[in-house]
XYZ file of N, CA and C in Angstrom:
363
model
N 56.925 22.385 22.124
C 56.373 21.053 22.275
C 55.034 21.084 22.997
N 54.915 21.879 23.986
C 53.696 21.908 24.756
C 52.477 22.307 23.921
N 52.567 23.302 23.058
C 51.393 23.645 22.251
C 50.974 22.495 21.345
N 51.914 21.718 20.904
C 51.600 20.595 20.037
C 50.757 19.543 20.769
N 51.113 19.248 22.020
C 50.345 18.310 22.818
C 48.928 18.826 23.082
N 48.782 20.073 23.339
C 47.452 20.609 23.641
C 46.546 20.547 22.405
N 47.122 20.685 21.201
C 46.305 20.544 20.003
C 45.792 19.115 19.865
N 46.626 18.162 20.082
C 46.197 16.764 20.027
C 45.175 16.477 21.118
N 45.444 16.994 22.277
C 44.533 16.781 23.399
C 43.172 17.431 23.106
N 43.166 18.554 22.424
C 41.926 19.242 22.084
C 41.086 18.429 21.111
N 41.711 17.707 20.205
C 40.964 16.870 19.280
C 40.327 15.677 19.983
N 41.018 15.142 20.968
C 40.500 13.982 21.694
C 39.366 14.400 22.635
N 39.481 15.534 23.286
C 38.499 15.992 24.269
C 37.403 16.848 23.633
N 37.064 16.595 22.408
C 36.008 17.346 21.727
C 34.682 17.122 22.466
N 33.884 18.167 22.672
C 32.629 18.073 23.427
C 31.617 17.177 22.716
N 31.640 17.163 21.396
C 30.707 16.316 20.656
C 31.012 14.832 20.838
N 32.249 14.514 21.040
C 32.646 13.121 21.204
C 32.171 12.569 22.544
N 31.942 13.396 23.541
C 31.580 12.924 24.864
C 30.081 12.736 25.035
N 29.246 13.189 24.100
C 27.812 13.051 24.222
C 27.421 11.604 23.889
N 26.832 10.874 24.829
C 26.516 9.462 24.573
C 25.310 9.261 23.644
N 24.511 10.284 23.388
C 23.327 10.143 22.558
C 23.583 10.384 21.069
N 24.793 10.715 20.679
C 25.057 10.944 19.255
C 24.909 9.662 18.451
N 25.237 8.534 19.017
C 25.090 7.263 18.320
C 23.642 6.837 18.168
N 22.754 7.264 19.054
C 21.344 6.890 18.988
C 20.691 7.490 17.754
N 21.019 8.720 17.424
C 20.456 9.357 16.232
C 20.866 8.597 14.980
N 22.085 8.154 14.926
C 22.537 7.378 13.774
C 21.827 6.028 13.705
N 21.581 5.381 14.840
C 20.859 4.114 14.841
C 19.417 4.301 14.358
N 18.777 5.401 14.738
C 17.419 5.677 14.280
C 17.396 5.861 12.768
N 18.353 6.589 12.218
C 18.422 6.781 10.768
C 18.613 5.445 10.050
N 19.454 4.612 10.562
C 19.701 3.304 9.949
C 18.432 2.446 10.009
N 17.706 2.494 11.129
C 16.472 1.715 11.260
C 15.414 2.201 10.268
N 15.317 3.497 10.040
C 14.340 4.032 9.096
C 14.682 3.596 7.663
N 15.927 3.669 7.289
C 16.342 3.240 5.953
C 16.073 1.748 5.782
N 16.357 0.955 6.803
C 16.107 -0.486 6.739
C 14.623 -0.782 6.589
N 13.762 -0.075 7.325
C 12.323 -0.340 7.242
C 11.754 0.040 5.877
N 12.214 1.134 5.295
C 11.746 1.515 3.957
C 12.221 0.499 2.925
N 13.454 0.050 3.039
C 13.964 -0.963 2.115
C 13.185 -2.272 2.256
N 12.809 -2.638 3.472
C 12.022 -3.842 3.692
C 10.626 -3.708 3.076
N 10.020 -2.536 3.203
C 8.705 -2.301 2.606
C 8.766 -2.403 1.085
N 9.767 -1.807 0.477
C 9.916 -1.874 -0.981
C 10.164 -3.302 -1.431
N 10.988 -4.040 -0.701
C 11.256 -5.441 -1.053
C 9.990 -6.284 -0.937
N 9.173 -6.024 0.065
C 7.927 -6.772 0.231
C 6.963 -6.500 -0.922
N 6.825 -5.249 -1.314
C 5.937 -4.897 -2.426
C 6.438 -5.516 -3.731
N 7.726 -5.474 -3.941
C 8.285 -6.045 -5.164
C 8.169 -7.577 -5.181
N 8.218 -8.210 -4.017
C 8.102 -9.664 -3.997
C 6.688 -10.112 -4.366
N 5.693 -9.292 -4.062
C 4.317 -9.596 -4.475
C 4.017 -9.081 -5.875
N 4.980 -8.499 -6.529
C 4.877 -7.975 -7.888
C 3.722 -6.975 -8.011
N 3.634 -6.067 -7.048
C 2.612 -5.028 -7.048
C 3.246 -3.643 -6.877
N 4.064 -3.202 -7.828
C 4.672 -1.873 -7.678
C 3.643 -0.749 -7.782
N 2.412 -1.059 -8.221
C 1.367 -0.047 -8.303
C 1.013 0.498 -6.929
N 1.253 -0.293 -5.870
C 0.942 0.163 -4.523
C 1.808 1.344 -4.109
N 2.995 1.453 -4.674
C 3.893 2.551 -4.324
C 3.681 3.782 -5.195
N 3.012 3.641 -6.325
C 2.811 4.747 -7.257
C 1.586 5.560 -6.846
N 1.726 6.872 -6.672
C 0.568 7.688 -6.277
C -0.425 7.924 -7.407
N -0.062 7.614 -8.655
C -0.952 7.886 -9.785
C -1.713 6.662 -10.257
N -1.401 5.484 -9.735
C -2.045 4.245 -10.187
C -3.283 3.940 -9.347
N -4.330 3.440 -9.996
C -5.514 2.931 -9.319
C -5.422 1.413 -9.297
N -5.779 0.808 -8.154
C -5.691 -0.641 -8.039
C -6.810 -1.146 -7.143
N -7.360 -2.311 -7.489
C -8.381 -2.984 -6.680
C -7.921 -4.415 -6.444
N -7.912 -4.843 -5.190
C -7.471 -6.179 -4.817
C -8.634 -6.894 -4.137
N -8.932 -8.119 -4.578
C -9.951 -8.945 -3.932
C -9.216 -10.020 -3.147
N -9.404 -10.004 -1.840
C -8.720 -10.940 -0.957
C -9.712 -12.029 -0.552
N -9.360 -13.289 -0.718
C -10.205 -14.453 -0.423
C -11.526 -14.399 -1.193
N -11.491 -14.400 -2.524
C -12.739 -14.275 -3.289
C -13.682 -15.454 -3.058
N -14.964 -15.134 -2.852
C -15.983 -16.147 -2.663
C -16.054 -16.725 -1.269
N -15.171 -16.327 -0.375
C -15.143 -16.847 0.995
C -15.964 -15.932 1.907
N -16.232 -16.402 3.132
C -16.968 -15.572 4.085
C -16.162 -14.372 4.560
N -14.828 -14.488 4.562
C -13.985 -13.385 5.022
C -13.391 -12.592 3.850
N -14.120 -12.527 2.749
C -13.656 -11.816 1.553
C -13.542 -10.321 1.842
N -12.486 -9.709 1.298
C -12.270 -8.275 1.434
C -11.944 -7.700 0.065
N -12.401 -6.494 -0.180
C -12.062 -5.771 -1.398
C -11.300 -4.528 -0.970
N -10.076 -4.374 -1.478
C -9.214 -3.244 -1.140
C -9.107 -2.367 -2.379
N -9.491 -1.098 -2.248
C -9.527 -0.177 -3.381
C -8.592 0.994 -3.096
N -7.657 1.240 -4.026
C -6.757 2.388 -3.939
C -6.955 3.217 -5.200
N -7.475 4.432 -5.020
C -7.687 5.336 -6.141
C -6.861 6.589 -5.932
N -6.498 7.229 -7.033
C -5.662 8.422 -6.998
C -6.359 9.535 -6.215
N -5.678 10.090 -5.238
C -6.184 11.217 -4.479
C -7.184 10.868 -3.397
N -7.452 9.587 -3.166
C -8.410 9.172 -2.148
C -7.728 8.232 -1.170
N -8.216 8.161 0.068
C -7.629 7.199 1.013
C -7.965 5.765 0.602
N -7.140 4.825 1.023
C -7.351 3.411 0.701
C -8.600 2.935 1.431
N -9.486 2.267 0.707
C -10.762 1.814 1.256
C -10.769 0.288 1.315
N -11.169 -0.274 2.453
C -11.269 -1.715 2.632
C -12.736 -2.042 2.888
N -13.312 -2.888 2.023
C -14.707 -3.288 2.163
C -14.744 -4.753 2.580
N -15.429 -5.043 3.694
C -15.541 -6.409 4.210
C -16.839 -7.035 3.741
N -16.818 -8.338 3.522
C -18.011 -9.088 3.133
C -18.922 -9.217 4.347
N -20.229 -9.040 4.124
C -21.201 -9.205 5.196
C -22.269 -10.200 4.753
N -23.122 -10.611 5.693
C -24.202 -11.540 5.381
C -25.426 -10.835 4.820
N -25.426 -9.524 4.862
C -26.568 -8.781 4.358
C -26.559 -8.795 2.833
N -27.757 -8.969 2.257
C -27.902 -8.977 0.811
C -28.614 -7.702 0.416
N -28.090 -7.026 -0.602
C -28.730 -5.803 -1.067
C -30.088 -6.106 -1.657
N -31.023 -5.228 -1.416
C -32.362 -5.438 -1.937
C -33.077 -4.125 -2.096
N -34.232 -4.175 -2.646
C -35.020 -2.979 -2.840
C -35.928 -3.165 -4.035
N -36.558 -2.090 -4.440
C -37.451 -2.173 -5.593
C -36.795 -1.492 -6.780
N -37.169 -1.917 -7.957
C -36.599 -1.354 -9.174
C -37.230 -2.000 -10.380
N -36.648 -1.758 -11.522
C -37.181 -2.348 -12.749
C -36.061 -3.042 -13.510
N -36.439 -4.070 -14.241
C -35.466 -4.822 -15.033
C -35.049 -3.983 -16.235
N -33.754 -3.935 -16.485
C -33.238 -3.153 -17.612
C -32.896 -4.016 -18.811
N -32.711 -5.295 -18.607
C -32.342 -6.172 -19.699
C -31.840 -7.493 -19.169
N -31.184 -8.240 -20.052
C -30.680 -9.556 -19.704
C -29.213 -9.645 -20.087
N -28.430 -10.296 -19.247
C -27.021 -10.522 -19.534
C -26.814 -12.014 -19.773
N -26.058 -12.332 -20.827
C -25.765 -13.722 -21.180
C -24.257 -13.926 -21.162
N -23.827 -15.038 -20.561
C -22.410 -15.389 -20.575
C -22.191 -16.392 -21.691
N -21.297 -16.057 -22.614
C -21.005 -16.933 -23.748
C -20.008 -18.007 -23.354
N -19.846 -18.987 -24.213
C -18.948 -20.114 -23.936
C -17.489 -19.670 -23.786
N -17.096 -18.612 -24.494
C -15.706 -18.146 -24.400
C -15.472 -17.209 -23.220
N -16.494 -16.981 -22.379
C -16.324 -16.173 -21.177
C -16.798 -14.735 -21.306
N -17.101 -14.289 -22.508
C -17.591 -12.927 -22.687
C -19.018 -12.824 -22.174
N -19.395 -11.629 -21.727
C -20.749 -11.370 -21.260
C -21.389 -10.380 -22.218
N -22.601 -10.725 -22.680
C -23.334 -9.877 -23.618
C -24.584 -9.371 -22.903
N -24.802 -8.067 -22.936
C -25.977 -7.453 -22.317
C -26.970 -7.092 -23.406
N -28.218 -7.547 -23.255
C -29.283 -7.259 -24.216
C -30.323 -6.417 -23.489
N -30.445 -5.125 -23.826
C -31.433 -4.288 -23.143
C -32.854 -4.676 -23.539
N -33.794 -4.466 -22.617
C -35.191 -4.740 -22.909
C -35.750 -3.668 -23.823
N -36.688 -4.077 -24.667
C -37.347 -3.112 -25.520
C -38.441 -2.417 -24.718
N -38.824 -1.222 -25.108
C -39.797 -0.426 -24.370
C -41.130 -1.137 -24.200
N -41.684 -1.714 -25.272
C -43.005 -2.323 -25.223
C -43.005 -3.772 -24.758
N -41.837 -4.418 -24.664
C -41.750 -5.839 -24.349
C -41.266 -5.996 -22.915
N -42.147 -6.379 -21.998
C -41.750 -6.591 -20.592
C -41.795 -8.061 -20.280
N -40.850 -8.529 -19.467
C -40.807 -9.945 -19.099
C -41.288 -10.110 -17.677
N -41.851 -11.236 -17.373
C -42.292 -11.526 -16.011
C -41.113 -12.064 -15.220
N -40.987 -11.678 -13.998
C -39.873 -12.229 -13.267
C -39.699 -11.563 -12.025
């Protein structure tokens, strides 16, 4: 009878059972799984699964036409780039290459300038 009690007692007094930090590791694992699931749910709610794909290229314009406009560019193999709108206007010298016309249906047609025909402007 005595050996039988000691076997039961040995299962209860296991050294791993007495360590109070064993539960913390399990809580950390659960928190990591929860955070990844939350991230996936957030991406899916915005219907942008391309953000999770490493092979997809995507460009997002945030607040278009506003003063706080941002352009977010994600390209394959490159870090995500965020471009902020500034008050500076690009300028410099150059030459006119042609004229672009917007049609009634929304298409844009580019007409290059001819070599001998230059326009004032």
